[in-house]
Amino acid sequence: MNIHEYQAKAILSSFGVTVQQGKVVDRVEDAVAAAKQLTEETGTGWYVVKAQIHAGGRGKGIVTETGSHGVVLAKGIDHVEEKVKGVLGGHLVTKQTSAGGKKVNKVLIAQDVYYPGPSETSEFYMSVLLNRATGRNMIMYSTEGGMDIEAVAEHTPHLIFTEEIDPSVGLQAFQTRKIAFNLGLSGQAFKEMAKFVEALYRAYVETDSSMFEINPVLKTSDDRILAVDAKVTLDGNGLFRHKDYAALRDTSEEDPTEVEADSHGLNYVKLDGNVGCMVNGAGLAMATMDMIKLAGYEPANFLDVGGTADAARVEKAFRIILKDPNVKAILVNIFGGIVRCDRVAQGVVDAYKSIGEINVPIIVRLQGTNAVEAKTIIDNSGLKVLSAIALKEAAQKVQEALA
Ligand code: GDP
Ligand code: MN
């Protein structure tokens, strides 16, 4: 689950990671009061107004309606309202959004930490993530912060360092010192960086996150180390251990159909093809998507209806798939292990009748317990549903349906 920068910074801060302070607002009218309060707390006289959307590249991004960037400096309290107006409520287009951009519902008014000027500061890159090849967490970092890390990786890969953490002993002090050293720090900044890395890693582990990306980590002119940006992905599979994180979810940032599917317990991911698929079990879903590709088509979605493929769930799943106007055929591929195929077949027939007219061909492949009875139910239903038992036969029928 992705969260906003302001939420990520609050989490980091609670673990002792030093962050650029700020106040989040969702109304222009609240901006000046928030900025004044920030000045009382931090002494800052200048502010940065930062669009809160689930996408990076905001600084270079453009708000369609106003032409403003998504991260802008306000040089004094008198400029705050005008800068906020340029960002809040608009649509921010960045390298990571679609062409239409993302609606900015909240802005973070943060302290300017690049005093007395950006040339007096240094920007670093730091992320914490799992190295799947070694099965260990690693800290990836670079002296080339603030900019596009993909470009650094491509043109100057030797400027990106990694530090792997042995899970049996955790992050060691010598490692945090090595990171500070490789970043070219000394004196107070060296000590601050070592502390920063230690707190950051602890936050990553204890929040059950799958990715932390802090770009930039800033060394201020007075040798403080701060997280200026924070991109945190919480591991959805760990959320049950952190009930309070549910409140951090912003469904307005997610695909509406995926949100709806999720509310029915269906695991749905929209894709770009035109063959919709409804499958039970993630492995079978992957195999089915492969089969669609082998047949020369592209899947329109990933959809795992889970173990209980009853009429109600099958109907919900059909309705979700049919919301996608690109869908030209639907392949239902269900293995009846615990759930019997004849029950699923009846579910498909009932769902079809309940939805009414479905204008795309449906190919149903049921295999497992009572597969033959299931095929009979489909064939005798009088509906425009093609049945199959073998996977190959189902693939052929998809081809025929789309030919
Ligand atoms: P991103 O573009 O979405 O990655 O957003 P960031 O939070 O990383 O901000 C983008 C850029 O804005 C940073 O790389 C900085 O160059 C700049 N920036 C952020 N905070 C400040 C600040 O306090 N003062 C100044 N002068 N620039 C800032
Ligand atoms: Mn950034």
Short mmCIF file of C-alpha atoms and ligand atoms in Angstrom, two decimals:
data_model
loop_
_atom_site.label_atom_id
_atom_site.label_comp_id
_atom_site.label_asym_id
_atom_site.label_seq_id
_atom_site.Cartn_x
_atom_site.Cartn_y
_atom_site.Cartn_z
CA MET A 1 0.00 0.00 0.00
CA ASN A 2 1.35 3.39 -0.98
CA ILE A 3 0.96 6.37 1.31
CA HIS A 4 1.49 10.12 0.96
CA GLU A 5 4.73 11.93 1.71
CA TYR A 6 3.26 13.70 4.77
CA GLN A 7 2.08 10.38 6.20
CA ALA A 8 5.41 8.72 5.50
CA LYS A 9 7.26 11.56 7.20
CA ALA A 10 5.03 11.22 10.29
CA ILE A 11 5.90 7.52 10.50
CA LEU A 12 9.62 8.15 9.98
CA SER A 13 9.60 10.88 12.58
CA SER A 14 8.00 8.54 15.13
CA PHE A 15 11.05 6.28 14.73
CA GLY A 16 13.46 9.15 15.28
CA VAL A 17 14.28 9.80 11.62
CA THR A 18 14.81 13.54 11.20
CA VAL A 19 12.52 14.98 8.53
CA GLN A 20 11.75 18.30 6.88
CA GLN A 21 8.83 19.52 9.01
CA GLY A 22 5.52 20.56 7.52
CA LYS A 23 1.77 20.98 7.88
CA VAL A 24 -0.74 19.41 5.55
CA VAL A 25 -3.84 21.35 4.42
CA ASP A 26 -6.70 20.60 2.08
CA ARG A 27 -8.17 24.14 1.85
CA VAL A 28 -6.51 27.32 0.61
CA GLU A 29 -8.08 29.19 3.56
CA ASP A 30 -6.03 27.13 6.01
CA ALA A 31 -2.68 27.66 4.32
CA VAL A 32 -1.50 30.88 5.95
CA ALA A 33 -2.43 29.77 9.47
CA ALA A 34 -0.60 26.47 8.90
CA ALA A 35 2.49 28.31 7.63
CA LYS A 36 2.45 30.65 10.67
CA GLN A 37 2.24 27.70 13.00
CA LEU A 38 5.15 26.05 11.20
CA THR A 39 7.20 29.21 11.72
CA GLU A 40 6.42 29.15 15.42
CA GLU A 41 7.58 25.55 15.65
CA THR A 42 10.62 25.67 13.38
CA GLY A 43 11.55 29.33 12.95
CA THR A 44 11.40 29.04 9.16
CA GLY A 45 10.65 32.18 7.16
CA TRP A 46 10.45 30.51 3.76
CA TYR A 47 8.28 27.55 2.83
CA VAL A 48 7.98 24.84 0.20
CA VAL A 49 4.50 23.97 -0.99
CA LYS A 50 4.35 20.31 -2.00
CA ALA A 51 1.51 18.56 -3.82
CA GLN A 52 0.50 15.32 -2.07
CA ILE A 53 -0.11 12.68 -4.72
CA HIS A 54 1.00 9.06 -5.01
CA ALA A 55 3.59 9.75 -7.70
CA GLY A 56 7.12 11.07 -7.82
CA GLY A 57 8.66 13.71 -10.04
CA ARG A 58 6.41 16.37 -8.55
CA GLY A 59 9.10 19.06 -8.54
CA LYS A 60 9.44 18.91 -12.31
CA GLY A 61 5.74 18.14 -12.85
CA ILE A 62 3.24 20.75 -14.03
CA VAL A 63 -0.23 21.53 -12.72
CA THR A 64 -2.38 21.60 -15.85
CA GLU A 65 -4.74 24.35 -14.73
CA THR A 66 -2.15 26.85 -13.48
CA GLY A 67 1.21 25.94 -15.01
CA SER A 68 2.73 25.77 -11.52
CA HIS A 69 5.23 23.05 -10.59
CA GLY A 70 4.12 20.46 -8.01
CA VAL A 71 6.82 21.55 -5.52
CA VAL A 72 7.28 25.33 -5.22
CA LEU A 73 9.16 27.67 -2.94
CA ALA A 74 7.29 30.48 -1.15
CA LYS A 75 9.77 33.16 -0.12
CA GLY A 76 7.87 34.45 2.86
CA ILE A 77 4.42 34.23 4.42
CA ASP A 78 2.96 36.71 1.90
CA HIS A 79 3.55 34.25 -0.95
CA VAL A 80 2.09 31.14 0.66
CA GLU A 81 -1.54 31.60 -0.35
CA GLU A 82 -0.71 32.33 -3.99
CA LYS A 83 1.63 29.32 -4.23
CA VAL A 84 -0.92 27.00 -2.61
CA LYS A 85 -3.58 28.22 -5.06
CA GLY A 86 -1.32 27.22 -7.93
CA VAL A 87 -1.12 23.62 -6.73
CA LEU A 88 -4.15 22.67 -4.61
CA GLY A 89 -7.18 21.37 -6.50
CA GLY A 90 -5.35 21.15 -9.82
CA HIS A 91 -4.17 18.14 -11.78
CA LEU A 92 -0.47 17.45 -11.51
CA VAL A 93 1.18 15.73 -14.46
CA THR A 94 4.57 14.14 -13.77
CA LYS A 95 6.74 11.51 -15.45
CA GLN A 96 5.07 8.95 -13.21
CA THR A 97 1.41 9.89 -13.75
CA SER A 98 -0.87 9.34 -16.73
CA ALA A 99 -1.22 12.17 -19.25
CA GLY A 100 -4.29 13.43 -17.38
CA GLY A 101 -2.30 13.73 -14.16
CA LYS A 102 -3.48 13.28 -10.59
CA LYS A 103 -5.84 15.55 -8.71
CA VAL A 104 -4.12 17.33 -5.84
CA ASN A 105 -6.44 17.10 -2.83
CA LYS A 106 -3.85 18.05 -0.22
CA VAL A 107 -0.66 20.07 -0.05
CA LEU A 108 2.14 19.92 2.46
CA ILE A 109 3.48 23.30 3.55
CA ALA A 110 7.03 22.49 4.61
CA GLN A 111 9.93 24.46 6.07
CA ASP A 112 12.58 25.58 3.59
CA VAL A 113 15.62 23.55 4.60
CA TYR A 114 17.93 24.67 1.78
CA TYR A 115 19.02 27.79 3.71
CA PRO A 116 20.91 30.03 3.08
CA GLY A 117 20.76 28.66 -0.47
CA PRO A 118 20.79 25.29 -2.28
CA SER A 119 24.51 25.61 -3.08
CA GLU A 120 25.28 25.32 0.67
CA THR A 121 23.57 21.94 0.91
CA SER A 122 24.11 18.39 -0.41
CA GLU A 123 21.42 16.04 -1.67
CA PHE A 124 21.81 12.28 -1.32
CA TYR A 125 19.71 9.32 -2.40
CA MET A 126 18.76 6.52 -0.03
CA SER A 127 16.34 3.61 -0.22
CA VAL A 128 15.70 0.48 1.80
CA LEU A 129 14.30 -2.55 0.04
CA LEU A 130 14.48 -6.31 -0.26
CA ASN A 131 17.10 -7.80 -2.54
CA ARG A 132 15.15 -10.75 -3.86
CA ALA A 133 18.25 -12.40 -5.30
CA THR A 134 19.90 -12.75 -1.87
CA GLY A 135 16.75 -12.69 0.26
CA ARG A 136 18.18 -9.86 2.36
CA ASN A 137 17.21 -6.28 3.01
CA MET A 138 19.55 -3.73 1.56
CA ILE A 139 20.21 -0.05 1.78
CA MET A 140 20.88 1.53 -1.58
CA TYR A 141 22.42 4.99 -1.53
CA SER A 142 24.18 7.53 -3.66
CA THR A 143 25.85 10.90 -3.54
CA GLU A 144 23.72 11.81 -6.58
CA GLY A 145 20.47 12.64 -4.80
CA GLY A 146 17.58 14.87 -5.74
CA MET A 147 17.58 13.78 -9.35
CA ASP A 148 16.27 10.88 -11.31
CA ILE A 149 17.96 7.82 -9.75
CA GLU A 150 17.21 5.74 -12.87
CA ALA A 151 19.40 8.13 -14.88
CA VAL A 152 22.19 7.82 -12.30
CA ALA A 153 21.92 4.01 -12.50
CA GLU A 154 22.14 4.14 -16.27
CA HIS A 155 24.94 6.68 -16.79
CA THR A 156 27.03 6.49 -13.60
CA PRO A 157 26.27 3.15 -11.93
CA HIS A 158 29.50 3.32 -9.89
CA LEU A 159 27.96 6.18 -7.91
CA ILE A 160 25.30 3.88 -6.47
CA PHE A 161 26.29 1.85 -3.41
CA THR A 162 24.49 -0.97 -1.69
CA GLU A 163 24.76 -2.34 1.82
CA GLU A 164 23.14 -5.67 2.62
CA ILE A 165 21.87 -6.51 6.06
CA ASP A 166 22.36 -9.95 7.58
CA PRO A 167 18.95 -10.82 9.07
CA SER A 168 20.45 -12.78 11.95
CA VAL A 169 22.36 -9.81 13.38
CA GLY A 170 20.58 -6.80 11.85
CA LEU A 171 22.17 -3.55 10.74
CA GLN A 172 25.56 -3.07 12.39
CA ALA A 173 27.16 0.19 13.50
CA PHE A 174 30.13 -0.33 11.16
CA GLN A 175 27.68 -0.40 8.26
CA THR A 176 26.03 2.91 9.14
CA ARG A 177 29.53 4.46 9.44
CA LYS A 178 30.53 2.99 6.09
CA ILE A 179 27.49 4.57 4.47
CA ALA A 180 28.26 7.99 6.01
CA PHE A 181 31.88 7.64 4.87
CA ASN A 182 30.96 6.68 1.30
CA LEU A 183 28.70 9.71 1.15
CA GLY A 184 31.78 11.84 1.79
CA LEU A 185 30.69 13.10 5.21
CA SER A 186 32.79 14.03 8.21
CA GLY A 187 32.40 15.58 11.65
CA GLN A 188 28.89 16.30 12.89
CA ALA A 189 27.23 15.39 9.56
CA PHE A 190 28.93 11.97 9.66
CA LYS A 191 27.47 11.24 13.10
CA GLU A 192 24.05 12.53 12.11
CA MET A 193 24.02 10.35 8.98
CA ALA A 194 24.93 7.22 10.94
CA LYS A 195 22.04 7.91 13.33
CA PHE A 196 19.73 8.69 10.42
CA VAL A 197 20.48 5.39 8.65
CA GLU A 198 20.04 3.40 11.84
CA ALA A 199 16.63 4.96 12.58
CA LEU A 200 15.55 4.65 8.95
CA TYR A 201 16.35 0.95 8.82
CA ARG A 202 14.58 0.29 12.11
CA ALA A 203 11.49 2.11 10.78
CA TYR A 204 11.57 0.00 7.61
CA VAL A 205 11.69 -3.27 9.52
CA GLU A 206 9.20 -2.39 12.24
CA THR A 207 6.57 -0.98 9.87
CA ASP A 208 6.71 -4.12 7.67
CA SER A 209 7.42 -1.97 4.65
CA SER A 210 8.42 -3.28 1.26
CA MET A 211 10.10 -0.07 0.10
CA PHE A 212 11.42 3.18 1.52
CA GLU A 213 12.82 5.75 -0.86
CA ILE A 214 14.19 9.01 0.50
CA ASN A 215 15.23 11.26 -2.37
CA PRO A 216 16.68 13.61 -1.40
CA VAL A 217 18.24 13.04 1.99
CA LEU A 218 19.62 16.50 2.68
CA LYS A 219 22.72 17.71 4.47
CA THR A 220 21.84 21.21 5.54
CA SER A 221 24.30 24.07 5.73
CA ASP A 222 24.48 23.51 9.51
CA ASP A 223 25.22 19.80 9.14
CA ARG A 224 21.83 18.37 9.91
CA ILE A 225 20.64 15.31 7.98
CA LEU A 226 16.96 15.41 6.94
CA ALA A 227 14.51 13.40 4.88
CA VAL A 228 13.16 16.01 2.45
CA ASP A 229 11.04 13.54 0.50
CA ALA A 230 9.65 10.18 1.60
CA LYS A 231 8.15 7.46 -0.51
CA VAL A 232 6.96 4.55 1.61
CA THR A 233 5.27 1.38 0.42
CA LEU A 234 3.76 -0.63 3.26
CA ASP A 235 3.55 -4.36 2.60
CA GLY A 236 -0.14 -5.16 2.19
CA ASN A 237 0.47 -8.62 3.65
CA GLY A 238 1.75 -7.04 6.87
CA LEU A 239 -1.15 -4.65 7.36
CA PHE A 240 -3.03 -6.99 9.69
CA ARG A 241 -0.24 -6.38 12.22
CA HIS A 242 -0.71 -2.60 11.99
CA LYS A 243 -4.44 -1.95 12.21
CA ASP A 244 -3.84 1.80 12.58
CA TYR A 245 -2.29 1.98 9.09
CA ALA A 246 -5.67 1.29 7.48
CA ALA A 247 -6.48 4.98 8.07
CA LEU A 248 -3.52 5.93 5.85
CA ARG A 249 -5.10 4.44 2.75
CA ASP A 250 -6.23 7.01 0.18
CA THR A 251 -8.58 5.21 -2.20
CA SER A 252 -8.86 8.34 -4.38
CA GLU A 253 -5.31 7.49 -5.52
CA GLU A 254 -6.29 3.98 -6.62
CA ASP A 255 -8.10 2.57 -9.65
CA PRO A 256 -11.84 2.75 -8.72
CA THR A 257 -12.59 -0.71 -10.11
CA GLU A 258 -9.71 -2.22 -8.13
CA VAL A 259 -11.02 -0.54 -4.98
CA GLU A 260 -14.50 -1.94 -5.62
CA ALA A 261 -13.14 -5.44 -6.30
CA ASP A 262 -11.10 -5.26 -3.11
CA SER A 263 -14.21 -4.37 -1.10
CA HIS A 264 -15.76 -7.67 -2.29
CA GLY A 265 -12.64 -9.63 -1.43
CA LEU A 266 -11.72 -10.11 -5.09
CA ASN A 267 -8.10 -9.77 -6.07
CA TYR A 268 -8.34 -7.72 -9.30
CA VAL A 269 -5.68 -5.88 -11.26
CA LYS A 270 -6.64 -4.07 -14.44
CA LEU A 271 -4.42 -4.64 -17.47
CA ASP A 272 -4.40 -3.33 -21.04
CA GLY A 273 -5.57 -6.31 -23.14
CA ASN A 274 -9.05 -7.36 -24.23
CA VAL A 275 -9.56 -10.89 -22.90
CA GLY A 276 -11.09 -10.69 -19.44
CA CYS A 277 -10.31 -13.62 -17.17
CA MET A 278 -11.88 -14.99 -14.03
CA VAL A 279 -9.85 -17.59 -12.21
CA ASN A 280 -9.55 -19.16 -8.76
CA GLY A 281 -6.08 -19.06 -7.30
CA ALA A 282 -3.22 -16.72 -8.17
CA GLY A 283 -1.09 -19.44 -9.79
CA LEU A 284 -3.87 -20.53 -12.09
CA ALA A 285 -4.56 -16.87 -12.87
CA MET A 286 -0.94 -16.42 -13.98
CA ALA A 287 -1.10 -19.62 -16.07
CA THR A 288 -4.34 -18.44 -17.67
CA MET A 289 -2.83 -15.09 -18.56
CA ASP A 290 0.11 -16.93 -20.15
CA MET A 291 -2.32 -19.06 -22.12
CA ILE A 292 -4.17 -16.00 -23.39
CA LYS A 293 -0.85 -14.59 -24.56
CA LEU A 294 0.12 -17.86 -26.23
CA ALA A 295 -3.17 -17.75 -28.10
CA GLY A 296 -2.07 -14.37 -29.45
CA TYR A 297 -4.11 -12.07 -27.22
CA GLU A 298 -3.52 -9.88 -24.18
CA PRO A 299 -5.27 -10.30 -20.83
CA ALA A 300 -7.55 -7.43 -19.80
CA ASN A 301 -7.07 -8.17 -16.15
CA PHE A 302 -5.80 -10.42 -13.41
CA LEU A 303 -8.70 -11.65 -11.31
CA ASP A 304 -8.55 -14.21 -8.55
CA VAL A 305 -12.02 -14.95 -7.15
CA GLY A 306 -10.48 -17.01 -4.36
CA GLY A 307 -11.61 -20.30 -2.94
CA THR A 308 -15.35 -19.76 -2.79
CA ALA A 309 -16.47 -19.31 -6.37
CA ASP A 310 -20.20 -19.16 -5.57
CA ALA A 311 -22.88 -17.44 -7.68
CA ALA A 312 -22.65 -14.15 -5.77
CA ARG A 313 -18.88 -13.87 -6.15
CA VAL A 314 -18.97 -14.99 -9.78
CA GLU A 315 -21.59 -12.32 -10.49
CA LYS A 316 -19.52 -9.61 -8.75
CA ALA A 317 -16.49 -10.73 -10.73
CA PHE A 318 -18.39 -10.60 -14.05
CA ARG A 319 -19.66 -7.12 -13.27
CA ILE A 320 -16.15 -5.92 -12.45
CA ILE A 321 -14.65 -7.39 -15.63
CA LEU A 322 -17.47 -5.93 -17.74
CA LYS A 323 -16.76 -2.40 -16.45
CA ASP A 324 -13.73 -2.41 -18.70
CA PRO A 325 -14.89 -1.34 -22.20
CA ASN A 326 -11.84 -3.02 -23.78
CA VAL A 327 -13.06 -6.49 -22.85
CA LYS A 328 -14.03 -8.45 -26.00
CA ALA A 329 -14.26 -11.94 -24.49
CA ILE A 330 -14.21 -13.47 -21.02
CA LEU A 331 -12.44 -16.66 -20.14
CA VAL A 332 -13.54 -18.33 -16.92
CA ASN A 333 -10.96 -20.88 -15.83
CA ILE A 334 -11.80 -22.52 -12.53
CA PHE A 335 -10.36 -25.58 -10.92
CA GLY A 336 -12.87 -27.41 -8.75
CA GLY A 337 -10.82 -28.79 -5.90
CA ILE A 338 -12.63 -27.78 -2.74
CA VAL A 339 -15.45 -26.07 -4.61
CA ARG A 340 -17.32 -28.47 -6.95
CA CYS A 341 -17.41 -27.58 -10.66
CA ASP A 342 -21.17 -28.13 -10.97
CA ARG A 343 -21.73 -25.53 -8.24
CA VAL A 344 -19.50 -23.07 -10.05
CA ALA A 345 -21.26 -23.80 -13.35
CA GLN A 346 -24.61 -23.10 -11.71
CA GLY A 347 -23.09 -19.93 -10.30
CA VAL A 348 -22.01 -18.83 -13.77
CA VAL A 349 -25.47 -19.52 -15.19
CA ASP A 350 -27.21 -17.71 -12.32
CA ALA A 351 -24.84 -14.76 -12.56
CA TYR A 352 -25.36 -14.53 -16.31
CA LYS A 353 -29.15 -14.51 -15.90
CA SER A 354 -28.96 -11.96 -13.09
CA ILE A 355 -26.79 -9.55 -15.10
CA GLY A 356 -29.04 -9.89 -18.16
CA GLU A 357 -27.55 -9.36 -21.59
CA ILE A 358 -23.79 -9.85 -21.74
CA ASN A 359 -22.56 -8.74 -25.13
CA VAL A 360 -19.20 -10.49 -25.17
CA PRO A 361 -18.59 -14.21 -25.65
CA ILE A 362 -17.92 -16.15 -22.48
CA ILE A 363 -15.80 -19.29 -22.50
CA VAL A 364 -16.03 -21.39 -19.38
CA ARG A 365 -13.44 -24.01 -18.59
CA LEU A 366 -14.12 -26.03 -15.48
CA GLN A 367 -11.81 -28.81 -14.47
CA GLY A 368 -11.75 -30.96 -11.36
CA THR A 369 -14.53 -32.46 -9.24
CA ASN A 370 -17.74 -32.96 -11.28
CA ALA A 371 -16.28 -31.29 -14.40
CA VAL A 372 -18.47 -33.31 -16.75
CA GLU A 373 -21.68 -32.43 -14.86
CA ALA A 374 -20.57 -28.82 -14.95
CA LYS A 375 -20.12 -28.86 -18.71
CA THR A 376 -23.62 -30.31 -19.08
CA ILE A 377 -25.08 -27.50 -16.97
CA ILE A 378 -23.37 -24.87 -19.15
CA ASP A 379 -24.30 -26.60 -22.43
CA ASN A 380 -27.96 -27.02 -21.39
CA SER A 381 -28.36 -23.51 -20.01
CA GLY A 382 -29.43 -22.08 -23.35
CA LEU A 383 -27.07 -19.17 -22.78
CA LYS A 384 -24.36 -17.94 -25.12
CA VAL A 385 -21.67 -19.54 -23.02
CA LEU A 386 -19.06 -21.83 -24.55
CA SER A 387 -17.76 -24.62 -22.37
CA ALA A 388 -14.52 -26.54 -22.30
CA ILE A 389 -12.77 -28.98 -20.03
CA ALA A 390 -9.27 -29.00 -21.49
CA LEU A 391 -7.26 -25.80 -21.32
CA LYS A 392 -6.25 -26.08 -24.99
CA GLU A 393 -9.87 -26.36 -26.04
CA ALA A 394 -10.68 -23.23 -24.02
CA ALA A 395 -7.85 -21.37 -25.75
CA GLN A 396 -9.14 -22.44 -29.15
CA LYS A 397 -12.61 -21.21 -28.26
CA VAL A 398 -11.18 -17.83 -27.24
CA GLN A 399 -9.50 -17.66 -30.64
CA GLU A 400 -12.72 -18.61 -32.44
CA ALA A 401 -14.70 -16.08 -30.41
CA LEU A 402 -12.33 -13.26 -31.29
CA ALA A 403 -11.62 -14.24 -34.90
P1 GDP B 1 9.64 14.94 -6.07
O1 GDP B 1 9.96 15.88 -7.21
O2 GDP B 1 8.26 14.38 -6.20
O3 GDP B 1 10.67 13.89 -5.90
O4 GDP B 1 9.58 15.86 -4.75
P2 GDP B 1 10.71 16.25 -3.66
O5 GDP B 1 10.09 16.26 -2.34
O6 GDP B 1 11.91 15.37 -3.82
O7 GDP B 1 11.07 17.73 -4.06
C1 GDP B 1 11.59 18.05 -5.33
C2 GDP B 1 12.71 19.04 -5.21
O8 GDP B 1 12.27 20.22 -4.60
C3 GDP B 1 13.88 18.57 -4.36
O9 GDP B 1 14.76 17.72 -5.03
C4 GDP B 1 14.51 19.89 -4.02
O10 GDP B 1 15.41 20.26 -5.05
C5 GDP B 1 13.35 20.85 -3.97
N1 GDP B 1 13.04 21.16 -2.57
C6 GDP B 1 12.40 20.36 -1.67
N2 GDP B 1 12.38 20.94 -0.47
C7 GDP B 1 12.99 22.14 -0.61
C8 GDP B 1 13.29 23.22 0.29
O11 GDP B 1 13.03 23.17 1.48
N3 GDP B 1 13.92 24.30 -0.24
C9 GDP B 1 14.28 24.38 -1.53
N4 GDP B 1 14.90 25.49 -1.96
N5 GDP B 1 14.04 23.39 -2.40
C10 GDP B 1 13.40 22.28 -1.95
MN MN B 2 11.95 13.29 -4.46
#
